[in-house]
Short mmCIF file of C-alpha atoms in Angstrom, two decimals:
data_model
loop_
_atom_site.label_atom_id
_atom_site.label_comp_id
_atom_site.label_asym_id
_atom_site.label_seq_id
_atom_site.Cartn_x
_atom_site.Cartn_y
_atom_site.Cartn_z
CA MET A 1 -7.11 35.14 9.98
CA ASN A 2 -4.50 32.51 10.03
CA LYS A 3 -5.55 29.36 8.72
CA LEU A 4 -2.36 26.96 9.38
CA LYS A 5 -3.29 26.04 12.79
CA ILE A 6 -2.18 22.78 14.03
CA PHE A 7 -3.36 19.70 15.58
CA ASN A 8 -2.44 17.81 18.24
CA ASP A 9 -3.12 13.88 17.44
CA PRO A 10 -2.46 11.01 19.72
CA ILE A 11 -0.53 8.91 17.22
CA TYR A 12 1.69 11.21 15.33
CA GLY A 13 2.18 14.56 17.98
CA PHE A 14 1.55 18.01 16.10
CA ILE A 15 -0.14 17.88 12.80
CA THR A 16 -0.01 21.28 10.46
CA ILE A 17 -2.55 22.03 8.31
CA PRO A 18 -1.04 22.63 4.64
CA ASN A 19 -2.74 25.35 3.32
CA ALA A 20 -6.25 27.34 2.94
CA LEU A 21 -8.29 25.16 1.25
CA ILE A 22 -7.62 22.49 3.72
CA PHE A 23 -8.51 24.45 6.94
CA ASP A 24 -11.82 25.76 4.70
CA LEU A 25 -12.77 22.19 4.22
CA ILE A 26 -12.26 21.02 7.80
CA GLN A 27 -14.09 23.77 8.34
CA HIS A 28 -17.12 23.07 6.37
CA LYS A 29 -20.10 21.87 8.12
CA TYR A 30 -20.29 18.23 5.97
CA PHE A 31 -16.19 17.46 7.15
CA GLN A 32 -17.20 18.96 10.77
CA ARG A 33 -20.30 15.85 10.98
CA LEU A 34 -17.21 13.64 10.69
CA ARG A 35 -16.91 14.45 14.49
CA ARG A 36 -20.02 13.03 15.00
CA ILE A 37 -19.91 9.51 12.93
CA THR A 38 -17.56 6.79 14.83
CA GLN A 39 -14.64 5.44 13.10
CA MET A 40 -14.73 1.77 14.55
CA GLY A 41 -18.56 1.18 14.65
CA MET A 42 -20.00 -0.84 16.97
CA SER A 43 -16.32 -2.49 18.22
CA TYR A 44 -16.69 -0.14 21.04
CA MET A 45 -19.12 -3.04 22.73
CA VAL A 46 -15.01 -5.22 22.55
CA TYR A 47 -12.26 -2.95 22.94
CA PRO A 48 -14.00 0.05 25.16
CA GLY A 49 -11.50 2.68 23.57
CA ALA A 50 -12.48 2.70 20.20
CA HIS A 51 -14.35 5.71 20.23
CA HIS A 52 -12.37 7.64 17.98
CA THR A 53 -14.08 9.41 15.00
CA ARG A 54 -14.02 10.03 11.64
CA PHE A 55 -12.63 13.41 11.91
CA HIS A 56 -9.36 11.99 13.85
CA HIS A 57 -8.69 9.04 10.78
CA ALA A 58 -9.26 11.86 7.80
CA ILE A 59 -7.08 14.44 9.76
CA GLY A 60 -4.55 11.27 10.13
CA CYS A 61 -4.36 11.04 6.38
CA VAL A 62 -3.25 14.24 5.70
CA HIS A 63 -0.79 14.17 7.87
CA LEU A 64 0.55 10.38 6.12
CA MET A 65 -0.20 12.56 2.80
CA GLN A 66 2.61 15.25 3.28
CA LYS A 67 5.15 13.04 4.63
CA THR A 68 4.91 10.99 1.77
CA ILE A 69 4.70 13.85 -0.63
CA GLU A 70 7.89 14.94 1.10
CA ILE A 71 9.68 11.61 0.38
CA LEU A 72 9.19 11.34 -3.33
CA ARG A 73 9.62 14.83 -4.13
CA PHE A 74 13.19 14.16 -2.14
CA LYS A 75 13.35 10.93 -4.40
CA GLY A 76 12.79 13.01 -7.57
CA VAL A 77 8.99 12.51 -8.62
CA THR A 78 7.62 15.52 -9.44
CA ILE A 79 4.48 16.84 -7.99
CA SER A 80 3.51 20.37 -9.02
CA ASN A 81 1.82 22.38 -6.25
CA ASP A 82 -1.78 21.37 -7.36
CA GLU A 83 -1.19 17.61 -7.55
CA GLU A 84 0.16 18.40 -4.18
CA SER A 85 -3.35 20.24 -3.19
CA ALA A 86 -5.85 17.79 -4.53
CA LEU A 87 -3.80 14.95 -3.49
CA TYR A 88 -4.53 17.05 0.35
CA VAL A 89 -7.76 17.20 -0.39
CA ALA A 90 -8.21 13.62 -1.55
CA ILE A 91 -7.53 11.71 1.17
CA LEU A 92 -8.86 14.03 3.81
CA LEU A 93 -12.45 14.11 2.09
CA HIS A 94 -12.34 9.97 1.24
CA ASP A 95 -14.58 9.06 4.02
CA ILE A 96 -16.51 11.99 4.42
CA GLY A 97 -20.03 10.07 2.80
CA HIS A 98 -19.74 7.52 5.64
CA GLY A 99 -23.09 7.60 8.02
CA PRO A 100 -23.91 6.90 10.93
CA PHE A 101 -21.83 3.76 12.87
CA SER A 102 -20.07 3.91 9.73
CA HIS A 103 -20.43 0.63 7.53
CA ALA A 104 -23.50 -0.94 9.29
CA MET A 105 -25.83 1.68 7.86
CA GLU A 106 -24.49 1.21 4.06
CA HIS A 107 -27.94 -1.20 3.67
CA SER A 108 -30.31 0.03 6.26
CA ILE A 109 -30.53 4.13 6.18
CA VAL A 110 -29.76 4.01 2.14
CA ASN A 111 -30.64 1.61 -0.44
CA ASN A 112 -27.56 -0.53 -1.93
CA VAL A 113 -25.38 3.31 -2.22
CA SER A 114 -21.99 2.46 -0.94
CA HIS A 115 -20.01 5.51 1.57
CA GLU A 116 -17.67 6.14 -1.42
CA GLN A 117 -20.94 7.05 -3.82
CA ILE A 118 -21.49 9.54 -1.01
CA SER A 119 -18.41 11.00 -0.72
CA LEU A 120 -18.58 12.07 -3.97
CA LEU A 121 -21.80 13.26 -4.28
CA PHE A 122 -20.36 15.18 -0.81
CA MET A 123 -17.16 16.31 -2.97
CA GLU A 124 -18.82 17.36 -6.06
CA LYS A 125 -21.38 19.45 -4.03
CA LEU A 126 -18.37 21.15 -2.55
CA ASN A 127 -16.70 21.49 -5.64
CA GLU A 128 -19.41 23.61 -6.76
CA GLU A 129 -19.41 25.59 -3.39
CA PHE A 130 -15.28 26.20 -3.72
CA ASN A 131 -15.34 27.32 -7.47
CA SER A 132 -14.18 24.20 -9.18
CA SER A 133 -11.04 23.84 -6.76
CA LEU A 134 -11.62 20.38 -6.01
CA THR A 135 -11.96 18.82 -9.39
CA LEU A 136 -8.68 17.39 -10.29
CA ALA A 137 -8.79 15.63 -6.40
CA ILE A 138 -12.31 14.37 -7.60
CA GLN A 139 -9.91 12.57 -10.54
CA ILE A 140 -7.90 11.04 -8.28
CA PHE A 141 -10.78 10.15 -6.31
CA LYS A 142 -12.61 8.28 -9.04
CA GLY A 143 -8.79 6.97 -10.41
CA VAL A 144 -9.23 8.28 -13.32
CA TYR A 145 -6.24 10.26 -12.85
CA HIS A 146 -3.48 9.75 -15.26
CA ARG A 147 -0.69 9.71 -13.05
CA LYS A 148 -1.74 6.51 -11.42
CA PHE A 149 0.49 6.93 -8.04
CA MET A 150 -1.62 9.56 -6.95
CA CYS A 151 -4.89 7.05 -7.10
CA GLN A 152 -2.83 4.73 -5.58
CA LEU A 153 -1.80 6.87 -2.45
CA VAL A 154 -5.65 7.63 -1.99
CA SER A 155 -7.20 4.43 -2.65
CA GLY A 156 -4.87 1.28 -2.92
CA GLN A 157 -3.11 -1.66 -1.39
CA LEU A 158 -0.78 0.52 0.52
CA ASP A 159 -3.08 3.94 0.51
CA MET A 160 -2.66 6.21 3.84
CA ASP A 161 -6.36 5.44 4.55
CA ARG A 162 -5.11 2.20 5.22
CA ALA A 163 -1.15 3.11 6.62
CA ASP A 164 -3.38 5.03 9.37
CA TYR A 165 -6.32 3.32 9.94
CA LEU A 166 -4.14 0.54 11.23
CA LYS A 167 -1.89 2.04 13.45
CA ARG A 168 -4.80 4.76 14.73
CA ASP A 169 -8.00 1.50 15.34
CA SER A 170 -4.71 -0.92 16.62
CA PHE A 171 -3.86 2.17 19.40
CA TYR A 172 -7.60 2.90 20.37
CA THR A 173 -8.33 -0.65 20.70
CA GLY A 174 -5.38 -1.66 22.43
CA VAL A 175 -4.61 -4.29 20.23
CA ALA A 176 -0.31 -4.03 19.46
CA GLU A 177 -0.06 -6.67 16.62
CA GLY A 178 -2.12 -4.25 14.14
CA ASN A 179 0.56 -1.10 14.80
CA ILE A 180 2.30 -0.92 11.75
CA ASN A 181 5.40 1.09 11.19
CA SER A 182 3.82 3.57 8.83
CA GLU A 183 6.37 6.04 8.59
CA ARG A 184 8.87 3.56 7.47
CA LEU A 185 6.37 2.23 4.87
CA ILE A 186 6.16 5.48 3.38
CA THR A 187 9.99 6.41 3.39
CA MET A 188 10.39 3.26 1.37
CA LEU A 189 7.90 4.06 -1.08
CA ASN A 190 8.82 5.25 -4.78
CA VAL A 191 7.45 5.86 -8.10
CA VAL A 192 8.37 4.01 -11.34
CA ASP A 193 6.66 4.66 -14.84
CA ASP A 194 3.62 6.63 -12.11
CA PHE A 195 3.08 3.89 -10.56
CA LEU A 196 3.79 2.90 -6.59
CA VAL A 197 6.37 0.63 -5.42
CA VAL A 198 8.27 0.16 -2.33
CA GLU A 199 11.97 -0.12 -2.41
CA GLU A 200 13.92 -3.44 -1.42
CA LYS A 201 14.85 -2.77 1.81
CA GLY A 202 11.09 -2.07 2.83
CA ILE A 203 9.79 -6.00 2.18
CA TYR A 204 10.15 -6.83 5.47
CA SER A 205 7.58 -3.61 6.63
CA VAL A 206 4.97 -4.89 3.85
CA GLU A 207 5.12 -8.30 5.22
CA LYS A 208 4.28 -6.73 8.39
CA PHE A 209 1.77 -4.62 7.20
CA ILE A 210 0.35 -7.40 5.54
CA ASN A 211 0.48 -9.53 8.64
CA ALA A 212 -1.31 -6.85 10.75
CA ARG A 213 -3.87 -5.87 8.57
CA ARG A 214 -5.17 -10.07 9.01
CA PHE A 215 -4.53 -10.05 12.56
CA MET A 216 -6.65 -6.98 12.82
CA TYR A 217 -9.40 -7.98 10.55
CA TRP A 218 -10.29 -11.49 12.27
CA GLN A 219 -9.10 -9.94 15.64
CA VAL A 220 -10.95 -7.01 15.40
CA TYR A 221 -13.19 -5.47 12.42
CA LEU A 222 -14.66 -8.93 11.93
CA HIS A 223 -14.76 -9.97 15.90
CA LYS A 224 -18.10 -11.85 16.36
CA THR A 225 -18.97 -9.85 19.08
CA GLY A 226 -18.64 -6.77 16.96
CA ILE A 227 -20.18 -8.62 13.85
CA VAL A 228 -23.85 -9.47 15.95
CA ALA A 229 -24.25 -5.90 17.06
CA GLU A 230 -23.94 -4.38 13.80
CA GLN A 231 -26.02 -6.95 13.17
CA LEU A 232 -29.08 -5.87 15.67
CA LEU A 233 -28.43 -2.47 14.54
CA ILE A 234 -29.24 -3.39 11.13
CA ARG A 235 -32.09 -5.18 12.10
CA VAL A 236 -33.17 -2.67 14.37
CA LEU A 237 -33.88 0.19 11.33
CA THR A 238 -35.19 -2.52 9.00
CA ARG A 239 -37.62 -3.50 11.87
CA ALA A 240 -38.50 0.43 12.09
CA LYS A 241 -39.04 1.01 8.46
CA GLU A 242 -41.15 -2.27 8.70
CA LEU A 243 -43.29 -0.63 11.19
CA ILE A 244 -43.26 3.51 9.89
CA ASN A 245 -44.37 1.64 6.50
CA ASP A 246 -47.34 -0.46 8.66
CA GLY A 247 -48.17 3.06 9.70
CA VAL A 248 -46.95 2.90 13.16
CA VAL A 249 -45.59 6.06 14.90
CA LEU A 250 -42.16 6.39 16.73
CA GLU A 251 -40.32 9.02 18.31
CA ILE A 252 -37.68 9.87 15.79
CA SER A 253 -35.51 12.41 14.88
CA LYS A 254 -36.90 13.97 11.10
CA PRO A 255 -33.54 12.66 9.48
CA LEU A 256 -33.92 9.50 10.35
CA GLN A 257 -37.24 9.22 9.87
CA TYR A 258 -36.61 10.56 5.78
CA PHE A 259 -34.54 7.64 5.16
CA LEU A 260 -37.18 4.82 6.62
CA GLU A 261 -40.24 6.35 4.95
CA ASN A 262 -38.35 6.41 1.71
CA ASP A 263 -36.03 4.19 -0.27
CA ILE A 264 -33.39 5.83 -1.33
CA THR A 265 -30.98 4.98 -4.24
CA LEU A 266 -28.26 6.39 -6.02
CA LYS A 267 -30.63 8.08 -8.73
CA ASP A 268 -32.58 9.85 -5.44
CA PHE A 269 -29.49 11.51 -4.50
CA ASN A 270 -30.14 15.16 -4.86
CA ASN A 271 -29.15 18.33 -3.11
CA GLU A 272 -31.99 18.42 -0.90
CA VAL A 273 -31.46 14.50 0.14
CA LEU A 274 -27.70 14.79 0.29
CA GLU A 275 -28.18 18.04 2.86
CA ILE A 276 -30.51 15.48 5.15
CA PHE A 277 -28.03 12.78 4.93
CA TYR A 278 -25.65 15.53 6.30
CA GLU A 279 -27.67 15.95 9.32
CA LEU A 280 -27.33 12.14 10.11
CA ASP A 281 -24.58 10.89 12.42
CA ASP A 282 -25.04 7.88 15.20
CA PHE A 283 -26.16 10.59 17.95
CA ASP A 284 -29.92 9.70 15.68
CA ILE A 285 -29.46 6.42 16.08
CA ILE A 286 -28.30 6.17 20.09
CA SER A 287 -31.47 8.56 20.61
CA SER A 288 -33.95 6.56 18.75
CA LEU A 289 -32.51 3.14 20.99
CA LYS A 290 -32.96 4.81 23.75
CA SER A 291 -36.47 5.93 22.92
CA TRP A 292 -37.50 3.10 20.78
CA GLN A 293 -36.52 -0.33 24.20
CA HIS A 294 -40.21 1.74 25.53
CA HIS A 295 -41.60 0.90 22.42
CA TYR A 296 -45.12 -1.17 22.54
CA ASP A 297 -42.95 -3.73 19.64
CA PHE A 298 -41.88 -6.55 20.89
CA VAL A 299 -38.87 -7.41 17.95
CA LEU A 300 -38.13 -3.28 18.57
CA SER A 301 -37.92 -3.11 21.86
CA ARG A 302 -35.64 -6.60 22.22
CA LEU A 303 -33.31 -5.37 19.98
CA CYS A 304 -32.84 -2.13 21.06
CA LYS A 305 -32.07 -3.17 25.00
CA MET A 306 -29.43 -6.00 23.73
CA ILE A 307 -27.56 -3.26 22.21
CA LEU A 308 -27.78 -0.34 25.13
CA ASN A 309 -27.36 -3.08 28.07
CA ARG A 310 -24.98 -5.70 26.12
CA ASN A 311 -26.98 -7.96 25.94
CA LEU A 312 -26.41 -9.43 22.88
CA LEU A 313 -27.67 -12.59 21.13
CA LYS A 314 -25.15 -15.57 20.97
CA ILE A 315 -22.75 -16.42 17.72
CA LYS A 316 -21.05 -19.40 16.71
CA LEU A 317 -18.25 -19.37 14.21
CA LYS A 318 -18.40 -22.60 11.38
CA ASP A 319 -15.68 -23.49 9.06
CA LYS A 320 -19.21 -25.09 6.96
CA ASN A 321 -22.40 -23.00 5.84
CA VAL A 322 -24.89 -23.14 8.85
CA LYS A 323 -27.71 -26.00 8.50
CA THR A 324 -31.38 -25.07 7.71
CA GLU A 325 -32.93 -26.34 10.74
CA SER A 326 -30.20 -25.45 12.95
CA LEU A 327 -32.29 -21.84 11.81
CA ASN A 328 -35.64 -23.67 12.20
CA ASN A 329 -35.15 -25.44 15.41
CA TYR A 330 -34.27 -21.66 17.19
CA ILE A 331 -37.23 -20.25 15.20
CA GLU A 332 -39.50 -22.86 16.24
CA SER A 333 -38.43 -22.60 20.41
CA LEU A 334 -39.09 -18.71 20.08
CA VAL A 335 -42.56 -18.81 18.46
CA ASN A 336 -43.48 -21.38 21.07
CA ASN A 337 -41.77 -19.30 24.28
CA TYR A 338 -43.12 -15.75 23.10
CA LYS A 339 -46.06 -16.17 20.92
CA ILE A 340 -44.64 -14.64 18.14
CA THR A 341 -44.35 -14.75 14.52
CA LYS A 342 -41.74 -17.14 12.67
CA TRP A 343 -41.54 -13.91 10.89
CA GLU A 344 -40.66 -11.92 14.21
CA ALA A 345 -38.31 -14.45 15.27
CA LYS A 346 -36.35 -14.19 12.18
CA TYR A 347 -35.23 -11.28 13.58
CA PHE A 348 -33.43 -13.07 16.72
CA VAL A 349 -32.20 -16.06 14.63
CA PHE A 350 -30.46 -15.73 11.76
CA SER A 351 -27.15 -16.83 9.74
CA GLY A 352 -24.70 -15.28 7.19
CA THR A 353 -20.71 -15.03 6.20
CA ILE A 354 -17.71 -12.94 7.04
CA SER A 355 -14.74 -13.13 4.87
CA ASN A 356 -11.47 -11.41 4.47
CA GLN A 357 -8.34 -11.36 1.94
CA ALA A 358 -5.45 -9.26 3.99
CA TYR A 359 -3.91 -8.86 0.09
CA VAL A 360 -6.02 -8.37 -3.20
CA PRO A 361 -2.82 -9.18 -5.91
CA LYS A 362 -5.14 -9.07 -8.45
CA THR A 363 -6.95 -5.13 -8.09
CA GLN A 364 -3.29 -3.54 -7.54
CA ASN A 365 -0.12 -5.08 -6.53
CA ILE A 366 2.56 -4.73 -4.02
CA ASN A 367 5.23 -4.45 -6.01
CA ILE A 368 8.36 -4.37 -4.72
CA LEU A 369 11.78 -2.27 -6.53
CA TYR A 370 14.94 -4.43 -6.41
CA LYS A 371 18.43 -2.01 -6.76
CA SER A 372 18.46 -3.92 -10.22
CA GLY A 373 16.09 -1.99 -11.33
CA LYS A 374 13.99 -5.96 -11.34
CA ILE A 375 9.84 -5.42 -10.65
CA GLU A 376 7.80 -8.19 -9.19
CA ASP A 377 5.07 -8.57 -6.70
CA ILE A 378 5.79 -9.27 -3.04
CA THR A 379 4.05 -12.39 -2.66
CA LYS A 380 6.88 -13.79 -5.42
CA ALA A 381 9.42 -11.11 -3.67
CA SER A 382 8.57 -12.10 -0.06
CA ASP A 383 10.66 -15.51 1.51
CA GLN A 384 7.32 -15.92 3.88
CA PHE A 385 5.15 -18.30 2.87
CA ASN A 386 2.28 -17.00 4.65
CA ILE A 387 2.07 -13.81 2.25
CA LYS A 388 0.86 -16.40 -0.39
CA ALA A 389 -1.63 -18.19 1.66
CA LEU A 390 -2.84 -14.57 2.62
CA SER A 391 -3.07 -13.26 -0.68
CA LYS A 392 -6.29 -15.57 -1.14
CA PRO A 393 -10.19 -15.12 0.69
CA VAL A 394 -10.73 -16.80 3.96
CA THR A 395 -14.40 -17.25 4.64
CA LYS A 396 -16.09 -18.10 7.83
CA TYR A 397 -19.64 -19.20 8.42
CA TYR A 398 -21.98 -18.13 11.69
CA ILE A 399 -24.63 -18.36 13.39
CA CYS A 400 -26.81 -15.96 15.59
CA TYR A 401 -29.31 -17.28 18.58
CA PRO A 402 -31.11 -15.50 21.34
CA LYS A 403 -29.33 -17.08 24.69
CA VAL A 404 -31.37 -18.24 27.61
CA LYS A 405 -33.76 -15.09 27.50
CA LEU A 406 -35.16 -12.33 25.39
#
């Protein structure tokens, strides 16, 4: 059987599968599940084209990793065949642990278990199935491999994950400002003392990358309508969990029911739980929303209708923390108008924070390599003042409350 297949990708054109192991991993049911996990969660409420999946994204990352290895080898960086294959595996599977609607579920379906932790569990399970051929990839994914530039390519300030999702999300949302030139960025990469650097002539591409990342976060990923839609989805599942714990019967798929009935933490994730998690995807959630909109519970039905009909809560962004008095006024109004409890009213009135830091120099620097051999962080190398500003976190506060009628 020919395993060197070709994908036709709308971003990069034709993408080739580099080896038989990658083909077999793509064919595996765990990876095929990513076709049913939306890349951008609830962002389609704002940008109607944002329906692409984690499957798209992972394949794109492998393509960029192929280009990067080719460039680095051309520049004299030694990368063995085993390391090459491990890099492909690590970047292919880096998002395999995402739950339905991506980030929205990390605090609803499971109890503070990140998608990276679940990705690692899937990788370890696959490593058993594939006769330990993922061992090196797991070391790179965990960031413990001694050649640090490889870990940086999978998870770092200029990793293949960001290089793909900025370009891909920009394409599917139609937000042109996020469209980075990932090919040029990759061409400018090099390695010094096993750490990733960007050659001096690539400095403007890095500036564009950081600016694009800031723009995409505030304009797309942290768009206020997307935020309120995601918060409503989280509250739907919180309410469903509450009702199930009180003995209320809900029409629900078995995998989703399992995670709502049980408080699953990282230590609970054995093979059986992992297999149930694999069965969870966006369709479980959408199906539940369609069913629960007709439920007799006031809170659950209203929340579901809000999402399905895009009749969302009002959201206001502020520079300062929301006053408790403002929240209480909205809560009192709901209690009086709908004869519900304060506890129930809080599902429709709440506040929170969003923050973004386009460049985080303390975790992993983006280092510029000058022709003289000198290496300097981008914030010092760049003559753009705003690059320094973008390395500081920005926090905004929001309040959500109903429009005129629930």
